[in-house]
Amino acid sequence: MAHHRSTGSGGGIRSRGVSRGLVFALLSIILVAAIIVAWQHLGDRIDREADEAAGSCVEGRETVTIRTDADLAPGLTEIAANYAKTNPVVRDHCVTVTIRPDADAKITADALAGTWDDASMGTYPAAWIPQSSVWAANLSAVKPTAIEGTPRSLVTSPVVLAVSPAFNQQLGGKLDWSQLPTLQRRDASLADVGLPGWGSLRMAMPTEQQSDSSALAAQAVAAQVTRTTGALTTQDAASERVRFSVQALLEGAPLSPDGTPAGAARIIAEGSGDPSSTRIHAVPITEQKLYQETRNDAQARLAELLPTGPTPVADYPVVRLTDDRVSDVATDTVADFVEFAAQPDQLRLLTALGFRGDAPLPAATATVTFPRTPSPMPSPEPGAIVAINRLVYGPA
C-alpha cells in the first residue's frame, strides 16, 4: 500500500528561505554605496559653487594700473586686452589691467619718491616699467621702501649710436666706447680717424624724455675708461677719471631739438645730403627706438653703429610698487599679468615693435639689422648707476 508524506507542520521538512544575514549584508552594501555617491555629489556641488562664486566676482571688480615706457605701451596695451579675454580672477576679484604710457620717467621717479598727485599723474600705479634700471636705481636709492622685491626685465634693447651711413661706412666696427670722450672734446678730431672736414664727434647727449640711452652710454664709457671687467662698481663710477670722461661727453654735446634721442637722430637723417656738415653726427639711442624711427625707409638715412666693448642695454624692468594705495589684489595681478605677458605668443607683440625677447624679431630693415650683441655690459652696481645719473642729469 502506498504511503503519503504528511503536510503537517509537526513532522514535515521546513520550506527553504533566504538567510537574514545575507539580506542585511546586501542592504549594508547598498547603503554604503548610496552614501559614497551622495558624498561625491556634495563635493562636486561645493566645487561648482566655489567656481561659480569666483566667476561671479564675489569680492567685486578691481582695475590695476601699470605705468610703462611710452614705446612699450602699445604692445602692452594689446597684451592687456588679451589678458582680459581670459576673464582673470585674483583673490575672488575680477581684475582689469590698464596700461598708462609714461611720458617722462624722471618725473615719475620723482613723484614716486615724493608726493604722488593723482590730478596730474593719474592713478597711483601698482607697477612701473621704465626704459631701463637708470630710474629704478634712482628710486631705490631715494626711497627703497617704494619697491617690492627685485625688478625683473621684461624685454631688452641694446644702446647703439645713430649715425649717418657715410659715418658708419668709415668708422663702423672701429670705434670703442672709451674713444668717445676724446673725439667729443677735441676740435677736428674725426680727421684722425679717417673723416677729414667733419670736425669733432658732435655726439648729442639728450637728457629729456626717454633719454636713458645717454646715461647708459656714459656707463659704457665709464666701464671702458676704468678697464672694468665685471660690473661697474660704485667706487669706479665715483672716480675722477670717470667724472672727467662723462663731462667731456656732455660739454661737447650739441643739443637735440626736443631734448630726445629721436629728435637728434632726425637731425642726422635730414643732413644726409652733406653728412659732414650736420651739427649732430651721432646720438646714443635704443635699437628699438631707431627701428621705429626708420622702419619705413626704403633707403637708409641713418645707420646703426655699435661701438666695440661691452654694450649697454636698456632692460625695461618691472618695478613692483608698495604703498597703501596698492592692494594685495593689485600686487598679485601684476605678477599674474607679467607671467602672461612673458608667454611667447604674447611676447611677440613686443618683439614685433623691435624689442628683444624670447620671440621672433622683425625682419631687418635698411637701417636696423638686429645684429647679435656679442658682449652685453653687466648691469652696474646700483650705487654706480646713481653716480653716473648725477653726472648726466645733475643732482636728484
mmCIF file of C-alpha atoms in Angstrom:
data_model
loop_
_atom_site.group_PDB
_atom_site.id
_atom_site.type_symbol
_atom_site.label_atom_id
_atom_site.label_comp_id
_atom_site.label_asym_id
_atom_site.label_seq_id
_atom_site.Cartn_x
_atom_site.Cartn_y
_atom_site.Cartn_z
ATOM 1 C CA MET A 1 0.000 0.000 0.000
ATOM 2 C CA ALA A 2 1.308 3.406 -0.873
ATOM 3 C CA HIS A 3 2.114 5.976 1.849
ATOM 4 C CA HIS A 4 1.613 9.782 1.557
ATOM 5 C CA ARG A 5 4.033 12.326 3.159
ATOM 6 C CA SER A 6 2.415 14.359 5.844
ATOM 7 C CA THR A 7 1.928 18.036 5.049
ATOM 8 C CA GLY A 8 1.524 18.953 8.628
ATOM 9 C CA SER A 9 3.952 21.188 10.489
ATOM 10 C CA GLY A 10 4.828 18.714 13.018
ATOM 11 C CA GLY A 11 6.807 16.084 11.236
ATOM 12 C CA GLY A 12 7.487 17.733 7.763
ATOM 13 C CA ILE A 13 10.577 19.332 6.349
ATOM 14 C CA ARG A 14 10.545 23.261 6.575
ATOM 15 C CA SER A 15 10.291 25.346 3.392
ATOM 16 C CA ARG A 16 13.704 26.685 2.345
ATOM 17 C CA GLY A 17 14.129 30.604 2.694
ATOM 18 C CA VAL A 18 16.842 33.395 2.313
ATOM 19 C CA SER A 19 19.187 33.926 5.258
ATOM 20 C CA ARG A 20 18.575 37.098 7.231
ATOM 21 C CA GLY A 21 22.329 37.686 7.491
ATOM 22 C CA LEU A 22 22.708 37.758 3.732
ATOM 23 C CA VAL A 23 19.869 40.259 3.429
ATOM 24 C CA PHE A 24 21.478 42.555 5.996
ATOM 25 C CA ALA A 25 24.809 42.322 4.162
ATOM 26 C CA LEU A 26 23.258 43.292 0.858
ATOM 27 C CA LEU A 27 21.388 46.196 2.439
ATOM 28 C CA SER A 28 24.611 47.401 4.072
ATOM 29 C CA ILE A 29 26.444 47.388 0.736
ATOM 30 C CA ILE A 30 23.652 49.345 -0.934
ATOM 31 C CA LEU A 31 23.626 51.858 1.922
ATOM 32 C CA VAL A 32 27.391 52.416 1.775
ATOM 33 C CA ALA A 33 27.275 52.867 -1.999
ATOM 34 C CA ALA A 34 24.486 55.409 -1.613
ATOM 35 C CA ILE A 35 26.494 57.347 0.979
ATOM 36 C CA ILE A 36 29.539 57.402 -1.309
ATOM 37 C CA VAL A 37 27.504 58.662 -4.278
ATOM 38 C CA ALA A 38 25.871 61.324 -2.115
ATOM 39 C CA TRP A 39 29.238 62.474 -0.736
ATOM 40 C CA GLN A 40 30.733 62.728 -4.200
ATOM 41 C CA HIS A 41 27.727 64.686 -5.401
ATOM 42 C CA LEU A 42 28.049 67.034 -2.448
ATOM 43 C CA GLY A 43 31.773 67.552 -3.147
ATOM 44 C CA ASP A 44 31.101 68.293 -6.816
ATOM 45 C CA ARG A 45 28.424 70.776 -5.835
ATOM 46 C CA ILE A 46 30.762 72.517 -3.377
ATOM 47 C CA ASP A 47 33.492 72.768 -6.035
ATOM 48 C CA ARG A 48 30.978 74.019 -8.602
ATOM 49 C CA GLU A 49 29.619 76.615 -6.248
ATOM 50 C CA ALA A 50 33.153 77.762 -5.417
ATOM 51 C CA ASP A 51 33.948 78.140 -9.125
ATOM 52 C CA GLU A 52 30.692 79.978 -9.695
ATOM 53 C CA ALA A 53 31.398 82.255 -6.749
ATOM 54 C CA ALA A 54 34.845 83.089 -8.095
ATOM 55 C CA GLY A 55 33.496 83.594 -11.579
ATOM 56 C CA SER A 56 30.870 85.955 -10.289
ATOM 57 C CA CYS A 57 33.489 88.190 -8.575
ATOM 58 C CA VAL A 58 32.218 87.711 -5.030
ATOM 59 C CA GLU A 59 34.712 90.347 -3.849
ATOM 60 C CA GLY A 60 33.903 92.742 -6.689
ATOM 61 C CA ARG A 61 35.979 94.167 -9.530
ATOM 62 C CA GLU A 62 39.352 95.909 -9.415
ATOM 63 C CA THR A 63 41.310 97.871 -12.020
ATOM 64 C CA VAL A 64 45.087 97.648 -11.767
ATOM 65 C CA THR A 65 47.240 100.363 -13.346
ATOM 66 C CA ILE A 66 50.697 99.684 -14.768
ATOM 67 C CA ARG A 67 52.703 102.719 -15.816
ATOM 68 C CA THR A 68 55.133 101.936 -18.620
ATOM 69 C CA ASP A 69 57.646 103.389 -21.038
ATOM 70 C CA ALA A 70 55.822 105.007 -23.941
ATOM 71 C CA ASP A 71 57.489 102.785 -26.574
ATOM 72 C CA LEU A 72 56.370 99.676 -24.699
ATOM 73 C CA ALA A 73 52.806 100.897 -24.121
ATOM 74 C CA PRO A 74 51.176 99.937 -27.482
ATOM 75 C CA GLY A 75 52.291 96.313 -27.229
ATOM 76 C CA LEU A 76 51.429 96.007 -23.539
ATOM 77 C CA THR A 77 48.004 97.528 -24.172
ATOM 78 C CA GLU A 78 47.310 94.780 -26.708
ATOM 79 C CA ILE A 79 48.566 92.148 -24.270
ATOM 80 C CA ALA A 80 46.310 93.604 -21.559
ATOM 81 C CA ALA A 81 43.340 93.226 -23.920
ATOM 82 C CA ASN A 82 44.261 89.570 -24.481
ATOM 83 C CA TYR A 83 44.630 89.107 -20.728
ATOM 84 C CA ALA A 84 41.125 90.487 -20.217
ATOM 85 C CA LYS A 85 39.756 87.841 -22.602
ATOM 86 C CA THR A 86 40.860 85.157 -20.126
ATOM 87 C CA ASN A 87 38.453 86.621 -17.524
ATOM 88 C CA PRO A 88 41.161 86.748 -14.842
ATOM 89 C CA VAL A 89 40.094 86.372 -11.205
ATOM 90 C CA VAL A 90 42.577 87.237 -8.450
ATOM 91 C CA ARG A 91 41.661 86.738 -4.783
ATOM 92 C CA ASP A 92 37.985 86.466 -5.806
ATOM 93 C CA HIS A 93 38.181 89.816 -7.644
ATOM 94 C CA CYS A 94 37.584 90.147 -11.355
ATOM 95 C CA VAL A 95 40.582 92.223 -12.434
ATOM 96 C CA THR A 96 41.351 94.528 -15.344
ATOM 97 C CA VAL A 97 44.851 95.755 -16.218
ATOM 98 C CA THR A 98 45.173 99.301 -17.541
ATOM 99 C CA ILE A 99 48.379 100.415 -19.265
ATOM 100 C CA ARG A 100 49.331 104.076 -18.864
ATOM 101 C CA PRO A 101 52.148 105.427 -21.098
ATOM 102 C CA ASP A 102 54.925 107.157 -19.183
ATOM 103 C CA ALA A 103 55.902 110.393 -20.903
ATOM 104 C CA ASP A 104 58.898 111.143 -18.676
ATOM 105 C CA ALA A 105 60.464 108.537 -16.376
ATOM 106 C CA LYS A 106 62.328 111.162 -14.334
ATOM 107 C CA ILE A 107 59.069 112.904 -13.438
ATOM 108 C CA THR A 108 57.529 109.558 -12.492
ATOM 109 C CA ALA A 109 60.541 108.594 -10.377
ATOM 110 C CA ASP A 110 60.419 111.942 -8.552
ATOM 111 C CA ALA A 111 56.683 111.578 -7.917
ATOM 112 C CA LEU A 112 57.050 108.024 -6.599
ATOM 113 C CA ALA A 113 59.861 109.145 -4.316
ATOM 114 C CA GLY A 114 57.969 112.216 -3.125
ATOM 115 C CA THR A 115 54.286 113.098 -3.310
ATOM 116 C CA TRP A 116 52.100 111.477 -5.937
ATOM 117 C CA ASP A 117 49.403 113.817 -7.274
ATOM 118 C CA ASP A 118 46.502 111.904 -8.830
ATOM 119 C CA ALA A 119 45.217 115.029 -10.596
ATOM 120 C CA SER A 120 48.380 115.486 -12.668
ATOM 121 C CA MET A 121 49.851 111.972 -12.652
ATOM 122 C CA GLY A 122 46.767 109.759 -12.751
ATOM 123 C CA THR A 123 46.019 106.751 -10.557
ATOM 124 C CA TYR A 124 48.892 105.546 -8.393
ATOM 125 C CA PRO A 125 50.298 102.510 -10.254
ATOM 126 C CA ALA A 126 50.815 99.015 -8.896
ATOM 127 C CA ALA A 127 53.885 98.637 -11.113
ATOM 128 C CA TRP A 128 56.169 100.772 -13.236
ATOM 129 C CA ILE A 129 58.183 99.703 -16.289
ATOM 130 C CA PRO A 130 60.674 102.442 -17.221
ATOM 131 C CA GLN A 131 63.028 102.215 -20.178
ATOM 132 C CA SER A 132 65.871 100.998 -18.000
ATOM 133 C CA SER A 133 67.159 100.499 -14.482
ATOM 134 C CA VAL A 134 68.565 104.051 -14.637
ATOM 135 C CA TRP A 135 65.429 105.383 -12.940
ATOM 136 C CA ALA A 136 64.629 102.262 -10.904
ATOM 137 C CA ALA A 137 68.041 102.638 -9.230
ATOM 138 C CA ASN A 138 67.355 106.306 -8.506
ATOM 139 C CA LEU A 139 64.014 105.460 -6.885
ATOM 140 C CA SER A 140 65.560 102.657 -4.853
ATOM 141 C CA ALA A 141 68.313 104.968 -3.600
ATOM 142 C CA VAL A 142 65.913 107.735 -2.556
ATOM 143 C CA LYS A 143 63.010 105.610 -1.287
ATOM 144 C CA PRO A 144 63.863 101.899 -1.030
ATOM 145 C CA THR A 145 60.531 101.120 0.666
ATOM 146 C CA ALA A 146 58.703 102.075 -2.539
ATOM 147 C CA ILE A 147 59.882 98.932 -4.345
ATOM 148 C CA GLU A 148 58.904 95.345 -3.611
ATOM 149 C CA GLY A 149 61.446 92.670 -4.421
ATOM 150 C CA THR A 150 63.964 92.780 -7.267
ATOM 151 C CA PRO A 151 62.772 94.239 -10.595
ATOM 152 C CA ARG A 152 62.649 91.701 -13.402
ATOM 153 C CA SER A 153 63.422 92.594 -17.014
ATOM 154 C CA LEU A 154 60.537 92.083 -19.445
ATOM 155 C CA VAL A 155 62.345 92.805 -22.729
ATOM 156 C CA THR A 156 65.631 94.477 -23.690
ATOM 157 C CA SER A 157 67.144 96.738 -26.330
ATOM 158 C CA PRO A 158 70.862 97.413 -26.847
ATOM 159 C CA VAL A 159 72.045 101.021 -26.904
ATOM 160 C CA VAL A 160 73.690 101.928 -30.220
ATOM 161 C CA LEU A 161 74.827 105.133 -31.924
ATOM 162 C CA ALA A 162 72.584 106.552 -34.628
ATOM 163 C CA VAL A 163 74.914 107.994 -37.278
ATOM 164 C CA SER A 164 74.835 108.765 -40.987
ATOM 165 C CA PRO A 165 75.549 105.909 -43.423
ATOM 166 C CA ALA A 166 78.754 107.706 -44.501
ATOM 167 C CA PHE A 167 79.957 107.939 -40.896
ATOM 168 C CA ASN A 168 79.232 104.265 -40.346
ATOM 169 C CA GLN A 169 80.954 103.232 -43.562
ATOM 170 C CA GLN A 170 84.196 104.778 -42.337
ATOM 171 C CA LEU A 171 84.035 104.040 -38.602
ATOM 172 C CA GLY A 172 81.668 101.090 -38.153
ATOM 173 C CA GLY A 173 83.436 98.445 -36.060
ATOM 174 C CA LYS A 174 86.428 100.749 -35.413
ATOM 175 C CA LEU A 175 85.204 102.923 -32.545
ATOM 176 C CA ASP A 176 85.497 101.954 -28.900
ATOM 177 C CA TRP A 177 83.344 103.462 -26.147
ATOM 178 C CA SER A 178 86.484 104.740 -24.440
ATOM 179 C CA GLN A 179 87.404 106.850 -27.502
ATOM 180 C CA LEU A 180 84.215 108.892 -27.467
ATOM 181 C CA PRO A 181 85.175 111.499 -24.818
ATOM 182 C CA THR A 182 88.389 112.442 -26.667
ATOM 183 C CA LEU A 183 86.647 112.578 -30.048
ATOM 184 C CA GLN A 184 83.930 114.720 -28.478
ATOM 185 C CA ARG A 185 86.254 117.158 -26.740
ATOM 186 C CA ARG A 186 88.912 117.805 -29.421
ATOM 187 C CA ASP A 187 88.302 120.020 -32.449
ATOM 188 C CA ALA A 188 88.711 118.299 -35.827
ATOM 189 C CA SER A 189 89.158 115.001 -34.007
ATOM 190 C CA LEU A 190 87.378 112.959 -36.672
ATOM 191 C CA ALA A 191 90.186 113.728 -39.128
ATOM 192 C CA ASP A 192 92.374 111.443 -37.018
ATOM 193 C CA VAL A 193 90.009 108.524 -37.646
ATOM 194 C CA GLY A 194 89.531 108.979 -41.376
ATOM 195 C CA LEU A 195 86.905 111.715 -41.649
ATOM 196 C CA PRO A 196 88.708 114.952 -42.538
ATOM 197 C CA GLY A 197 86.472 118.001 -42.671
ATOM 198 C CA TRP A 198 83.906 116.531 -40.281
ATOM 199 C CA GLY A 199 85.104 118.384 -37.197
ATOM 200 C CA SER A 200 84.642 116.746 -33.813
ATOM 201 C CA LEU A 201 82.356 113.848 -32.862
ATOM 202 C CA ARG A 202 79.370 116.135 -32.204
ATOM 203 C CA MET A 203 77.536 113.418 -30.293
ATOM 204 C CA ALA A 204 74.287 114.634 -28.732
ATOM 205 C CA MET A 205 73.613 113.564 -25.128
ATOM 206 C CA PRO A 206 69.878 114.252 -24.646
ATOM 207 C CA THR A 207 68.559 114.458 -21.079
ATOM 208 C CA GLU A 208 64.811 114.874 -21.568
ATOM 209 C CA GLN A 209 62.113 112.231 -22.195
ATOM 210 C CA GLN A 210 63.268 108.671 -22.917
ATOM 211 C CA SER A 211 66.912 109.690 -22.647
ATOM 212 C CA ASP A 212 68.101 106.635 -20.695
ATOM 213 C CA SER A 213 70.437 105.832 -23.597
ATOM 214 C CA SER A 214 72.592 108.860 -22.680
ATOM 215 C CA ALA A 215 73.145 107.571 -19.153
ATOM 216 C CA LEU A 216 73.660 104.008 -20.424
ATOM 217 C CA ALA A 217 76.268 105.214 -22.944
ATOM 218 C CA ALA A 218 78.010 107.069 -20.105
ATOM 219 C CA GLN A 219 78.025 103.814 -18.113
ATOM 220 C CA ALA A 220 79.709 102.038 -21.046
ATOM 221 C CA VAL A 221 82.337 104.788 -21.299
ATOM 222 C CA ALA A 222 82.931 104.607 -17.543
ATOM 223 C CA ALA A 223 83.406 100.828 -17.678
ATOM 224 C CA GLN A 224 85.905 101.132 -20.521
ATOM 225 C CA VAL A 225 87.996 104.018 -19.172
ATOM 226 C CA THR A 226 88.319 102.269 -15.799
ATOM 227 C CA ARG A 227 89.018 98.945 -17.532
ATOM 228 C CA THR A 228 86.289 97.274 -15.520
ATOM 229 C CA THR A 229 85.953 93.611 -16.481
ATOM 230 C CA GLY A 230 82.822 92.882 -14.445
ATOM 231 C CA ALA A 231 80.027 95.127 -13.232
ATOM 232 C CA LEU A 232 80.944 98.801 -12.877
ATOM 233 C CA THR A 233 81.444 99.437 -9.168
ATOM 234 C CA THR A 234 80.309 102.420 -7.154
ATOM 235 C CA GLN A 235 83.923 103.248 -6.378
ATOM 236 C CA ASP A 236 84.937 103.230 -10.059
ATOM 237 C CA ALA A 237 81.917 105.331 -11.057
ATOM 238 C CA ALA A 238 82.882 107.941 -8.485
ATOM 239 C CA SER A 239 86.473 108.198 -9.754
ATOM 240 C CA GLU A 240 87.963 111.382 -11.178
ATOM 241 C CA ARG A 241 88.667 109.656 -14.474
ATOM 242 C CA VAL A 242 85.007 108.777 -14.954
ATOM 243 C CA ARG A 243 83.843 112.257 -13.963
ATOM 244 C CA PHE A 244 86.261 113.850 -16.449
ATOM 245 C CA SER A 245 85.227 111.480 -19.281
ATOM 246 C CA VAL A 246 81.483 111.953 -18.783
ATOM 247 C CA GLN A 247 81.879 115.730 -18.527
ATOM 248 C CA ALA A 248 83.784 115.676 -21.830
ATOM 249 C CA LEU A 249 80.822 113.911 -23.453
ATOM 250 C CA LEU A 250 78.365 116.434 -22.049
ATOM 251 C CA GLU A 251 80.298 119.668 -22.546
ATOM 252 C CA GLY A 252 80.946 118.966 -26.200
ATOM 253 C CA ALA A 253 77.427 117.738 -26.947
ATOM 254 C CA PRO A 254 75.224 119.578 -29.435
ATOM 255 C CA LEU A 255 71.620 119.972 -28.306
ATOM 256 C CA SER A 256 68.811 117.794 -29.578
ATOM 257 C CA PRO A 257 65.966 119.995 -30.842
ATOM 258 C CA ASP A 258 63.453 118.433 -28.471
ATOM 259 C CA GLY A 259 65.830 117.020 -25.868
ATOM 260 C CA THR A 260 65.266 113.424 -27.006
ATOM 261 C CA PRO A 261 67.441 110.869 -28.833
ATOM 262 C CA ALA A 262 64.844 110.563 -31.596
ATOM 263 C CA GLY A 263 64.949 114.321 -32.211
ATOM 264 C CA ALA A 264 68.737 114.237 -32.584
ATOM 265 C CA ALA A 265 68.522 111.222 -34.915
ATOM 266 C CA ARG A 266 66.173 113.157 -37.201
ATOM 267 C CA ILE A 267 68.722 115.958 -37.492
ATOM 268 C CA ILE A 268 71.322 113.429 -38.657
ATOM 269 C CA ALA A 269 68.885 111.871 -41.138
ATOM 270 C CA GLU A 270 67.884 115.221 -42.614
ATOM 271 C CA GLY A 271 71.516 116.128 -43.234
ATOM 272 C CA SER A 272 72.251 113.094 -45.371
ATOM 273 C CA GLY A 273 72.929 115.334 -48.405
ATOM 274 C CA ASP A 274 76.167 116.520 -46.796
ATOM 275 C CA PRO A 275 76.612 114.498 -43.598
ATOM 276 C CA SER A 276 79.950 116.125 -42.753
ATOM 277 C CA SER A 277 78.237 119.482 -42.181
ATOM 278 C CA THR A 278 75.400 118.407 -39.881
ATOM 279 C CA ARG A 279 75.545 119.893 -36.405
ATOM 280 C CA ILE A 280 74.976 116.397 -34.905
ATOM 281 C CA HIS A 281 76.992 113.406 -36.079
ATOM 282 C CA ALA A 282 75.893 110.796 -33.526
ATOM 283 C CA VAL A 283 73.472 110.132 -30.690
ATOM 284 C CA PRO A 284 73.076 107.191 -28.280
ATOM 285 C CA ILE A 285 69.667 105.596 -28.819
ATOM 286 C CA THR A 286 67.994 102.288 -28.138
ATOM 287 C CA GLU A 287 67.947 99.960 -31.110
ATOM 288 C CA GLN A 288 64.171 99.668 -30.684
ATOM 289 C CA LYS A 289 63.676 103.427 -30.992
ATOM 290 C CA LEU A 290 65.971 103.585 -34.021
ATOM 291 C CA TYR A 291 63.953 100.780 -35.610
ATOM 292 C CA GLN A 292 60.693 102.625 -35.028
ATOM 293 C CA GLU A 293 62.119 105.831 -36.489
ATOM 294 C CA THR A 294 63.429 104.178 -39.676
ATOM 295 C CA ARG A 295 61.409 101.024 -40.336
ATOM 296 C CA ASN A 296 59.582 102.558 -43.320
ATOM 297 C CA ASP A 297 62.720 103.916 -45.004
ATOM 298 C CA ALA A 298 63.306 102.300 -48.389
ATOM 299 C CA GLN A 299 66.860 103.666 -48.374
ATOM 300 C CA ALA A 300 68.936 104.135 -45.254
ATOM 301 C CA ARG A 301 69.101 107.717 -43.984
ATOM 302 C CA LEU A 302 70.661 106.534 -40.738
ATOM 303 C CA ALA A 303 72.944 103.694 -39.686
ATOM 304 C CA GLU A 304 73.262 101.652 -36.507
ATOM 305 C CA LEU A 305 76.816 101.849 -35.180
ATOM 306 C CA LEU A 306 77.764 99.567 -32.305
ATOM 307 C CA PRO A 307 80.990 100.676 -30.576
ATOM 308 C CA THR A 308 83.324 97.863 -29.580
ATOM 309 C CA GLY A 309 83.461 96.780 -25.971
ATOM 310 C CA PRO A 310 80.610 95.696 -23.689
ATOM 311 C CA THR A 311 77.276 97.014 -24.984
ATOM 312 C CA PRO A 312 74.932 98.828 -22.577
ATOM 313 C CA VAL A 313 71.391 97.507 -22.622
ATOM 314 C CA ALA A 314 68.033 99.089 -21.787
ATOM 315 C CA ASP A 315 66.387 96.402 -19.665
ATOM 316 C CA TYR A 316 62.756 97.585 -19.166
ATOM 317 C CA PRO A 317 62.473 96.330 -15.560
ATOM 318 C CA VAL A 318 59.095 95.558 -13.994
ATOM 319 C CA VAL A 319 59.212 97.587 -10.777
ATOM 320 C CA ARG A 320 56.520 96.374 -8.366
ATOM 321 C CA LEU A 321 55.478 99.209 -6.087
ATOM 322 C CA THR A 322 54.474 99.161 -2.434
ATOM 323 C CA ASP A 323 52.138 101.752 -0.999
ATOM 324 C CA ASP A 324 48.924 101.958 0.984
ATOM 325 C CA ARG A 325 47.195 102.525 -2.353
ATOM 326 C CA VAL A 326 48.487 99.230 -3.792
ATOM 327 C CA SER A 327 46.289 96.359 -2.612
ATOM 328 C CA ASP A 328 47.275 92.721 -2.306
ATOM 329 C CA VAL A 329 44.951 92.068 -5.229
ATOM 330 C CA ALA A 330 46.850 94.584 -7.361
ATOM 331 C CA THR A 331 50.220 93.110 -6.375
ATOM 332 C CA ASP A 332 49.117 89.583 -7.275
ATOM 333 C CA THR A 333 47.543 90.812 -10.506
ATOM 334 C CA VAL A 334 50.821 92.393 -11.612
ATOM 335 C CA ALA A 335 52.628 89.086 -11.029
ATOM 336 C CA ASP A 336 49.947 87.181 -12.950
ATOM 337 C CA PHE A 337 49.920 89.680 -15.817
ATOM 338 C CA VAL A 338 53.713 89.731 -16.206
ATOM 339 C CA GLU A 339 53.742 85.923 -16.333
ATOM 340 C CA PHE A 340 51.038 86.094 -19.008
ATOM 341 C CA ALA A 341 52.950 88.757 -20.972
ATOM 342 C CA ALA A 342 56.123 86.645 -20.921
ATOM 343 C CA GLN A 343 54.452 83.802 -22.819
ATOM 344 C CA PRO A 344 55.898 83.594 -26.361
ATOM 345 C CA ASP A 345 52.571 84.218 -28.119
ATOM 346 C CA GLN A 346 52.149 87.442 -26.117
ATOM 347 C CA LEU A 347 55.799 88.497 -26.070
ATOM 348 C CA ARG A 348 55.840 88.500 -29.864
ATOM 349 C CA LEU A 349 53.600 91.586 -29.712
ATOM 350 C CA LEU A 350 56.541 93.380 -28.086
ATOM 351 C CA THR A 351 59.373 91.931 -30.177
ATOM 352 C CA ALA A 352 57.389 92.903 -33.294
ATOM 353 C CA LEU A 353 57.966 96.507 -32.166
ATOM 354 C CA GLY A 354 61.740 95.990 -32.177
ATOM 355 C CA PHE A 355 62.320 94.911 -28.581
ATOM 356 C CA ARG A 356 64.450 91.844 -27.932
ATOM 357 C CA GLY A 357 62.979 88.888 -26.077
ATOM 358 C CA ASP A 358 62.169 85.203 -26.375
ATOM 359 C CA ALA A 359 60.090 85.669 -29.530
ATOM 360 C CA PRO A 360 60.836 86.443 -33.201
ATOM 361 C CA LEU A 361 62.329 89.822 -34.138
ATOM 362 C CA PRO A 362 61.102 91.856 -37.112
ATOM 363 C CA ALA A 363 62.778 91.488 -40.472
ATOM 364 C CA ALA A 364 65.932 93.539 -40.975
ATOM 365 C CA THR A 365 65.442 96.992 -42.461
ATOM 366 C CA ALA A 366 67.703 99.311 -44.423
ATOM 367 C CA THR A 367 68.914 100.734 -41.106
ATOM 368 C CA VAL A 368 68.457 98.137 -38.349
ATOM 369 C CA THR A 369 69.567 94.557 -38.914
ATOM 370 C CA PHE A 370 69.278 93.358 -35.275
ATOM 371 C CA PRO A 371 72.848 92.033 -35.123
ATOM 372 C CA ARG A 372 73.924 89.713 -32.347
ATOM 373 C CA THR A 373 75.152 91.560 -29.267
ATOM 374 C CA PRO A 374 78.405 89.690 -28.567
ATOM 375 C CA SER A 375 79.172 91.234 -25.179
ATOM 376 C CA PRO A 376 76.263 92.748 -23.225
ATOM 377 C CA MET A 377 77.522 95.006 -20.452
ATOM 378 C CA PRO A 378 76.832 93.657 -16.955
ATOM 379 C CA SER A 379 74.431 95.829 -15.004
ATOM 380 C CA PRO A 380 76.457 98.203 -12.799
ATOM 381 C CA GLU A 381 76.106 98.273 -9.042
ATOM 382 C CA PRO A 382 73.088 100.379 -8.004
ATOM 383 C CA GLY A 383 75.390 102.963 -6.458
ATOM 384 C CA ALA A 384 77.334 103.198 -9.725
ATOM 385 C CA ILE A 385 74.128 103.770 -11.701
ATOM 386 C CA VAL A 386 73.126 106.583 -9.359
ATOM 387 C CA ALA A 387 76.619 108.134 -9.549
ATOM 388 C CA ILE A 388 76.539 108.204 -13.366
ATOM 389 C CA ASN A 389 72.977 109.572 -13.298
ATOM 390 C CA ARG A 390 74.147 112.515 -11.208
ATOM 391 C CA LEU A 391 76.849 113.312 -13.746
ATOM 392 C CA VAL A 392 74.453 113.113 -16.706
ATOM 393 C CA TYR A 393 71.246 114.575 -15.272
ATOM 394 C CA GLY A 394 72.543 116.535 -12.307
ATOM 395 C CA PRO A 395 71.680 116.048 -8.603
ATOM 396 C CA ALA A 396 68.317 114.409 -7.919
#
